[in-house]
Every structure is written in C-alpha cells, then in structure tokens.
Amino acid sequence: MATSRNAIKTSRQPTSGSDELSLPWFWPVDAALRLTERNLDFLSEAVKITRPPPPDWATPNTVRLDLPTMSLREFGNPDSGGIPVLIDAPYAGHGATIADYDKGQSLVETMLANGIGHVLVTDWKSATQEMRYFSIDTYLAELNAAIDDLGGVVHLVGLCQGGWLSAMLASRFPGKVKSLVLAGSPIDADAGNGPIKRMAQTLPLKSYRDMVRLGRGLMPGRFMLAGWKNMHPAEHYVDKFVRLYQNIADKNYLDRTETFAAWYENPLDLPGVYYLQAIEQIFKENRFAKGEFVGLGRRLSLKDVTCPVYLLAGAEDDITTSEQVFAAEDLVGTPRKKIEKKLVPGGHIGLFMGRKTLSETWPGIARWIAAQG
C-alpha cells in the first residue's frame, strides 16, 4: 500500500513548465486571461470606430482650386486630353471621400482604369459660422466657377444629393454639361414612398428650424448622423458591436470597419440657410421637379437639360428610391434614345462604394461617358 501511495504522489508532480500549464486547475485561469485580453481588444477597437480620425483619400490627388465651399480635387492627368469628368459628391452630411473610399472601392479609381484620364471631385467643406448664410445659389455658383476653371465644359456625375445640384447646373447652364450621370439622385422628391420622403413631408419645418437654431445657424452633422442611425437603430447601436466582438481577431475585418467608421462617423456641418432651403423647397415643395425653383436668378426647368443622361438606382435603396431617380427620364428634355437607365442590386451607399457595382456597372458608365465625346 505504501508503494502505491508513493506512486500516486509521484504521478502528480510536474516534470516541466509545459506540464504544469496543462494541469486542469490552470485551465479556468488561462481562459479568464484570454477572455480579459479579448475584452480589452474589443473595448479599444470600439473606441476607435466610435470616435475615429477623419477619412483619407485613397487615390493620389492635388487641390486644383480652394473655394469657400469646396476644395476641387484633381486626379489623373490634366493633360490627358478630352473633356474632364467632374464628380459632384453629396453635400448632405458625409464627406466627399465616398467617391474615393478605399483601394478597390473607389469610383475615381474605376473611372481612371476605364478610359477616363482626368477626374475631379467636389470636396465640399464642413460649414463654419462664417458660412451659415450660404444658400443653394452659393454652391451652384461655385460649381459653375469650377467648371469654368476646367475649360467651361465637363461630363458631370452627380452622386446622391450632388445629383440635384448637378441637374440644376445643367438646367441653368446647359452648354457646360456634355453628359450627365445621376446616381442615387432624388430628382423628383414626390416619387416613390421611401422613409426620407415620409420624414421630410411629415416632420414640421419648425423642427428643422429648431435644429438649425440649436446649431447657431448651422445644421450640425451630429444631428443628422443621429437621425440616420435611428432609421436602423439595431444595426448601429447593437449589431455592429456584436460583429466587432465576433471578429476581433480578424485584422482585415478591423481594417474595413475602421475605414468605414472614419467616413461614416465624421459628418459635416451644413449652412442653415442651404439646409432649410433644401428641406423646404426641394423635398417638401418639390419645386425643382415642378420647374418652380429659382437658381441664380432664373427659374430652372429640367426640360433645358438636353445632353445625354445616365440614370443609376439601387433596388434596395431606402435613402433615394429608384422612382425618385428614374422620374428624371420624363422631366428632362433629353431625347429618350439618349437616356440610359440601370437598376442594380443593393442599397444607397453601395451605388458609390460597393465592390460589385464598381466592378460590374461603373466601368460601363465610364465607357458610356467617353463615347459622348
């Protein structure tokens, strides 16, 4: 019996450090340490995507013009010949890097790779107190100045809210737009039945004015960001953090998440006059589609747009419904044979930065632009 007890005692003695770590009593401690490390990584990453630094441009560029409303960014070769392509980025809360989001997810990159040698983007500035009285006319005038600096004629590509501003420019100065692309652009605000339309029409104008008053003459980007997030609260306040925790060891996932957060979580402030004018006259009263909007001293009519037009919409877009985009076909003066339409799968943001749309649809649009001369 003594020999047996000694044998038992000996078998319990560790023979090396690695053996000691394999003992059952250590497993809960090891698991707790690993869990603590994972939690700390998660908390650190959650802070990064909640308060990220501003986004970077994916493609090398220079600032051609520095105007009060925008920096006109230039890509490619200015001496490549032909008419330049000017991408009018949205001025609705998020930055213009939506047009040059990341390598492999860049509209600029796609244009340059498909026969367009000279591309420019309107990098609209976040509004300061000095800009609080800027109106739609201010932005229309400076977009016109940018076109003049480029020789007076451009192929104009309007993204989202940049679409109605581009269509206004083409209505006001039809000879300056060789072709017009409207992607996810709300040209007829009364068309369809999307949530943005319902919100614009049901929320009293006083509510929008109160937000501008709280912003001391500006519409703060943080107010708009909260509104967008509240359209899909589970996604923005719960689900994205669950996915972050599940993928905390995946560097590629973290890189993609940080890149998106840098763009999404850094909204721009808008001038109060511009914002309220857009809400009241464009979205509530639909003056532009009705031919009643006055831009730079003249009543604008979409029938004055006679250049070739390409209309692009997302089938699941709940920001700008396809009806709001495709209504332009009946409103512009362009002959039907010179109008192209395409409905693609996916939502709003995917129209401009989605890999599938950029690889399958935009190369064809670039070739269509090039074919217009």
Coordinates of C-alpha atoms in Angstrom, one line a residue:
M1 CA 0.0 0.0 0.0
A2 CA 2.9 2.4 0.7
T3 CA 4.3 1.8 -2.7
S4 CA 1.0 2.6 -4.3
R5 CA 0.6 5.9 -2.4
N6 CA 4.1 6.9 -3.4
A7 CA 3.4 6.1 -6.9
I8 CA 0.2 8.3 -6.8
K9 CA 2.1 11.2 -5.3
T10 CA 4.9 10.9 -7.9
S11 CA 2.4 10.9 -10.8
R12 CA 1.1 14.3 -9.6
Q13 CA 4.4 16.1 -9.6
P14 CA 5.0 18.2 -12.7
T15 CA 8.1 17.3 -14.8
S16 CA 8.3 20.6 -16.7
G17 CA 6.7 24.0 -17.0
S18 CA 4.6 22.9 -20.0
D19 CA 3.2 20.1 -18.0
E20 CA 2.3 22.4 -15.2
L21 CA 0.3 24.6 -17.6
S22 CA -1.6 21.6 -18.8
L23 CA -3.0 20.8 -15.3
P24 CA -6.8 21.0 -15.1
W25 CA -6.7 23.5 -12.3
F26 CA -5.0 26.1 -14.5
W27 CA -7.5 26.0 -17.4
P28 CA -10.0 28.4 -15.9
V29 CA -7.2 30.9 -15.1
D30 CA -5.9 30.7 -18.7
A31 CA -9.3 31.1 -20.1
A32 CA -10.0 34.1 -17.9
L33 CA -6.8 35.7 -19.0
R34 CA -7.6 35.1 -22.7
L35 CA -11.1 36.5 -22.2
T36 CA -9.8 39.6 -20.5
E37 CA -7.4 40.2 -23.3
R38 CA -10.2 39.8 -25.9
N39 CA -12.4 42.2 -24.0
L40 CA -9.7 44.8 -23.8
D41 CA -9.0 44.5 -27.5
F42 CA -12.8 44.9 -28.1
L43 CA -13.0 48.0 -25.9
S44 CA -10.0 49.6 -27.7
E45 CA -11.5 48.9 -31.1
A46 CA -15.0 50.0 -30.1
V47 CA -13.5 53.4 -29.1
K48 CA -11.7 53.6 -32.5
I49 CA -14.8 53.1 -34.5
T50 CA -16.9 55.4 -32.3
R51 CA -14.5 58.3 -32.5
P52 CA -12.3 57.7 -35.5
P53 CA -10.0 60.2 -37.2
P54 CA -11.2 61.8 -40.4
P55 CA -11.0 59.6 -43.6
D56 CA -8.2 59.7 -46.1
W57 CA -8.4 59.8 -49.9
A58 CA -7.5 56.5 -51.5
T59 CA -6.0 57.9 -54.7
P60 CA -3.2 60.5 -55.0
N61 CA -4.6 63.9 -55.9
T62 CA -3.9 67.6 -55.8
V63 CA -6.2 70.6 -54.9
R64 CA -6.8 72.5 -58.1
L65 CA -9.0 75.2 -56.6
D66 CA -9.6 76.2 -53.0
L67 CA -13.0 77.9 -52.8
P68 CA -15.1 79.0 -49.8
T69 CA -17.5 76.0 -50.3
M70 CA -15.1 73.3 -51.6
S71 CA -11.6 72.1 -52.4
L72 CA -11.7 70.9 -56.1
R73 CA -9.6 67.8 -56.0
E74 CA -7.8 66.6 -59.2
F75 CA -7.0 63.0 -60.1
G76 CA -5.2 61.5 -63.1
N77 CA -3.5 63.5 -65.8
P78 CA -4.9 67.1 -66.5
D79 CA -3.1 66.9 -69.9
S80 CA -4.7 63.6 -71.0
G81 CA -6.9 65.4 -73.5
G82 CA -10.7 65.3 -73.8
I83 CA -13.4 66.7 -71.6
P84 CA -12.8 66.1 -67.9
V85 CA -15.2 64.2 -65.7
L86 CA -16.4 66.2 -62.6
I87 CA -17.9 64.1 -59.8
D88 CA -20.2 66.2 -57.7
A89 CA -20.1 64.5 -54.3
P90 CA -23.1 64.7 -52.0
Y91 CA -23.3 67.7 -49.6
A92 CA -25.7 66.1 -47.2
G93 CA -23.7 65.3 -44.1
H94 CA -20.9 62.9 -45.1
G95 CA -17.6 63.7 -46.8
A96 CA -16.7 63.5 -50.4
T97 CA -14.4 60.5 -49.9
I98 CA -17.5 58.5 -50.7
A99 CA -16.2 58.9 -54.3
D100 CA -12.7 57.6 -53.4
Y101 CA -13.4 55.5 -50.4
D102 CA -10.6 52.8 -50.5
K103 CA -8.5 50.8 -52.8
G104 CA -10.8 48.5 -54.8
Q105 CA -13.8 50.6 -53.6
S106 CA -13.2 53.9 -55.4
L107 CA -15.3 55.5 -58.1
V108 CA -12.3 57.7 -59.0
E109 CA -10.1 54.6 -59.4
T110 CA -12.7 52.9 -61.5
M111 CA -13.0 55.9 -63.8
L112 CA -9.3 56.2 -64.3
A113 CA -9.0 52.5 -65.0
N114 CA -11.7 52.6 -67.7
G115 CA -10.7 55.3 -70.2
I116 CA -11.2 58.5 -68.2
G117 CA -7.8 60.2 -67.9
H118 CA -8.8 63.4 -65.9
V119 CA -11.2 63.2 -63.0
L120 CA -12.1 65.8 -60.4
V121 CA -14.2 65.7 -57.2
T122 CA -16.0 68.4 -55.3
D123 CA -14.7 68.1 -51.8
W124 CA -17.4 70.1 -50.0
K125 CA -16.2 71.8 -46.8
S126 CA -17.9 71.4 -43.4
A127 CA -19.7 74.7 -42.7
T128 CA -18.3 77.2 -40.2
Q129 CA -20.2 80.0 -38.5
E130 CA -19.0 82.3 -41.3
M131 CA -20.8 80.0 -43.8
R132 CA -24.1 79.9 -42.1
Y133 CA -25.8 82.1 -44.6
F134 CA -24.6 80.2 -47.7
S135 CA -27.5 79.2 -49.9
I136 CA -28.0 76.7 -52.7
D137 CA -27.1 79.6 -55.0
T138 CA -23.7 79.8 -53.3
Y139 CA -23.0 76.2 -54.1
L140 CA -24.4 76.4 -57.6
A141 CA -22.2 79.5 -58.4
E142 CA -19.0 77.8 -57.1
L143 CA -19.8 74.6 -59.0
N144 CA -20.1 76.8 -62.1
A145 CA -16.8 78.5 -61.3
A146 CA -15.1 75.1 -61.0
I147 CA -16.4 74.2 -64.4
D148 CA -15.2 77.4 -65.9
D149 CA -11.7 76.7 -64.5
L150 CA -11.8 73.3 -66.3
G151 CA -12.4 75.0 -69.6
G152 CA -16.1 75.5 -69.5
V153 CA -17.4 72.0 -70.4
V154 CA -17.5 68.8 -68.3
H155 CA -19.0 65.4 -68.1
L156 CA -20.9 65.8 -64.8
V157 CA -21.5 62.9 -62.4
G158 CA -23.9 63.7 -59.5
L159 CA -23.9 61.4 -56.6
C160 CA -27.0 61.4 -54.2
Q161 CA -27.7 65.0 -53.2
G162 CA -25.0 66.1 -55.6
G163 CA -27.3 64.9 -58.3
W164 CA -30.0 67.5 -57.9
L165 CA -27.3 70.2 -57.7
S166 CA -25.7 68.8 -60.9
A167 CA -29.1 68.7 -62.6
M168 CA -29.6 72.4 -61.5
L169 CA -26.3 73.3 -63.1
A170 CA -27.2 71.5 -66.3
S171 CA -30.6 73.3 -66.3
R172 CA -29.0 76.7 -65.7
F173 CA -26.0 76.3 -68.0
P174 CA -26.9 73.5 -70.4
G175 CA -24.0 74.3 -72.7
K176 CA -21.5 73.5 -70.0
V177 CA -22.5 69.8 -69.4
K178 CA -21.6 67.4 -72.1
S179 CA -23.2 64.5 -70.4
L180 CA -25.0 64.0 -67.1
V181 CA -24.9 60.9 -64.8
L182 CA -27.4 60.9 -61.9
A183 CA -26.6 58.1 -59.4
G184 CA -29.0 57.7 -56.4
S185 CA -30.2 61.2 -57.0
P186 CA -33.6 62.5 -55.8
I187 CA -34.7 64.4 -58.8
D188 CA -38.5 64.1 -58.1
A189 CA -38.9 64.2 -54.3
D190 CA -42.5 63.2 -54.5
A191 CA -41.9 60.0 -56.3
G192 CA -41.9 56.6 -54.5
N193 CA -42.6 56.2 -50.8
G194 CA -39.2 56.0 -49.1
P195 CA -38.5 56.8 -45.5
I196 CA -36.6 60.1 -46.3
K197 CA -39.6 61.3 -48.3
R198 CA -42.0 60.5 -45.5
M199 CA -39.8 62.1 -42.9
A200 CA -39.3 65.3 -45.0
Q201 CA -43.0 65.6 -45.6
T202 CA -44.3 64.7 -42.1
L203 CA -41.8 66.4 -39.8
P204 CA -42.8 70.1 -39.5
L205 CA -40.5 72.7 -40.9
K206 CA -40.3 74.2 -37.4
S207 CA -38.5 71.1 -36.2
Y208 CA -35.8 71.6 -38.8
R209 CA -35.6 75.3 -37.9
D210 CA -35.2 74.5 -34.3
M211 CA -32.2 72.2 -35.0
V212 CA -30.6 75.0 -37.0
R213 CA -31.2 77.4 -34.2
L214 CA -29.6 74.9 -31.7
G215 CA -26.6 74.8 -34.1
R216 CA -26.3 78.6 -34.1
G217 CA -27.2 78.9 -37.7
L218 CA -25.8 75.6 -38.8
M219 CA -27.3 72.1 -39.2
P220 CA -24.8 70.1 -37.1
G221 CA -23.6 66.9 -38.7
R222 CA -24.0 65.1 -35.4
F223 CA -27.8 65.8 -35.5
M224 CA -28.1 64.3 -39.0
L225 CA -25.9 61.3 -38.0
A226 CA -28.2 60.5 -35.1
G227 CA -31.2 60.7 -37.5
W228 CA -29.6 58.3 -40.0
K229 CA -28.7 55.8 -37.2
N230 CA -32.2 55.9 -35.8
M231 CA -33.5 54.7 -39.1
H232 CA -31.8 51.4 -38.3
P233 CA -31.1 51.5 -34.6
A234 CA -30.4 47.8 -34.0
E235 CA -27.7 47.9 -36.7
H236 CA -25.9 51.0 -35.4
Y237 CA -26.2 50.5 -31.6
V238 CA -26.1 46.8 -31.2
D239 CA -25.4 44.6 -34.2
K240 CA -22.2 46.3 -35.3
F241 CA -20.6 45.8 -31.9
V242 CA -21.7 42.2 -31.8
R243 CA -20.0 41.6 -35.1
L244 CA -16.9 43.5 -33.9
Y245 CA -16.6 41.3 -30.9
Q246 CA -17.0 38.1 -33.0
N247 CA -14.3 39.3 -35.5
I248 CA -11.9 41.0 -33.1
A249 CA -9.1 38.7 -34.1
D250 CA -9.6 39.3 -37.9
K251 CA -7.3 42.1 -39.0
N252 CA -8.9 42.5 -42.4
Y253 CA -12.3 42.9 -40.8
L254 CA -11.0 45.5 -38.4
D255 CA -9.3 47.5 -41.2
R256 CA -12.5 47.5 -43.2
T257 CA -14.5 48.6 -40.1
E258 CA -12.1 51.4 -39.2
T259 CA -12.2 52.7 -42.8
F260 CA -16.0 52.8 -42.9
A261 CA -16.1 54.4 -39.4
A262 CA -13.7 57.1 -40.5
W263 CA -16.1 58.1 -43.3
Y264 CA -19.4 57.5 -41.5
E265 CA -18.7 58.8 -38.0
N266 CA -17.2 62.2 -39.2
P267 CA -20.2 64.0 -40.6
L268 CA -20.1 67.6 -42.0
D269 CA -22.0 70.6 -40.7
L270 CA -24.2 72.3 -43.2
P271 CA -25.1 76.0 -43.5
G272 CA -28.5 76.6 -42.0
V273 CA -29.8 78.6 -45.0
Y274 CA -28.7 75.9 -47.5
Y275 CA -30.1 73.1 -45.4
L276 CA -33.5 74.7 -44.7
Q277 CA -33.8 75.7 -48.4
A278 CA -33.2 72.1 -49.5
I279 CA -35.7 70.7 -47.0
E280 CA -38.5 73.2 -47.7
Q281 CA -38.1 73.9 -51.5
I282 CA -36.6 70.6 -52.8
F283 CA -38.0 67.9 -50.5
K284 CA -41.2 69.4 -49.1
E285 CA -42.4 71.5 -52.0
N286 CA -40.6 69.7 -54.8
R287 CA -40.0 72.9 -56.7
F288 CA -37.2 71.7 -58.9
A289 CA -39.1 68.8 -60.4
K290 CA -42.1 71.1 -60.9
G291 CA -40.0 73.8 -62.7
E292 CA -40.5 76.3 -59.9
F293 CA -37.1 76.5 -58.3
V294 CA -35.2 79.8 -58.9
G295 CA -31.4 79.3 -59.3
L296 CA -29.0 82.2 -59.8
G297 CA -31.8 84.5 -60.8
R298 CA -33.7 82.2 -63.2
R299 CA -36.5 79.7 -62.9
L300 CA -34.9 76.3 -63.6
S301 CA -36.6 73.8 -65.9
L302 CA -35.3 70.3 -66.3
K303 CA -36.6 70.5 -69.9
D304 CA -33.5 72.6 -70.6
V305 CA -31.3 69.6 -69.9
T306 CA -30.8 68.1 -73.4
C307 CA -27.4 66.4 -73.1
P308 CA -27.1 62.5 -72.9
V309 CA -28.2 61.3 -69.4
Y310 CA -27.5 58.1 -67.5
L311 CA -29.7 57.2 -64.5
L312 CA -28.5 54.7 -61.9
A313 CA -30.5 53.5 -59.0
G314 CA -30.3 50.8 -56.3
A315 CA -33.1 48.3 -56.0
E316 CA -33.0 48.3 -52.1
D317 CA -32.1 52.0 -51.7
D318 CA -34.1 53.4 -48.8
I319 CA -32.4 56.8 -49.0
T320 CA -33.2 57.7 -52.6
T321 CA -35.8 55.3 -54.1
S322 CA -35.4 54.2 -57.7
E323 CA -38.7 56.1 -58.5
Q324 CA -37.1 59.4 -57.4
V325 CA -34.1 58.8 -59.8
F326 CA -35.9 57.3 -62.8
A327 CA -38.6 60.1 -62.7
A328 CA -35.9 62.3 -64.4
E329 CA -36.5 60.4 -67.6
D330 CA -39.8 62.1 -68.1
L331 CA -38.7 65.5 -66.7
V332 CA -35.5 66.3 -68.7
G333 CA -35.5 67.5 -72.3
T334 CA -33.1 64.8 -73.5
P335 CA -34.4 62.6 -76.2
R336 CA -35.3 59.1 -74.9
K337 CA -32.8 57.4 -77.2
K338 CA -30.0 59.4 -75.4
I339 CA -31.1 58.3 -71.9
E340 CA -29.7 55.2 -70.2
K341 CA -31.2 53.6 -67.1
K342 CA -29.9 50.9 -64.9
L343 CA -31.3 49.3 -61.7
V344 CA -28.7 47.4 -59.7
P345 CA -29.0 45.2 -56.6
G346 CA -28.2 46.8 -53.2
G347 CA -28.8 49.9 -51.2
H348 CA -27.7 53.5 -51.4
I349 CA -24.1 53.6 -50.3
G350 CA -23.3 50.5 -52.4
L351 CA -24.0 52.6 -55.5
F352 CA -20.9 54.6 -54.9
M353 CA -18.5 52.4 -53.0
G354 CA -19.8 48.8 -53.3
R355 CA -17.3 46.5 -54.9
K356 CA -19.9 44.7 -57.0
T357 CA -21.4 47.9 -58.5
L358 CA -18.0 49.5 -59.0
S359 CA -16.7 46.4 -60.8
E360 CA -19.8 45.5 -62.8
T361 CA -21.6 48.7 -63.5
W362 CA -19.4 51.8 -63.3
P363 CA -16.9 50.6 -65.9
G364 CA -19.7 50.6 -68.4
I365 CA -20.8 54.1 -67.3
A366 CA -17.2 55.3 -67.8
R367 CA -17.2 53.9 -71.3
W368 CA -20.6 55.5 -71.9
I369 CA -19.2 58.9 -70.8
A370 CA -16.1 58.5 -73.0
A371 CA -18.4 57.7 -76.0
Q372 CA -20.2 61.1 -75.6
G373 CA -17.1 62.9 -76.8

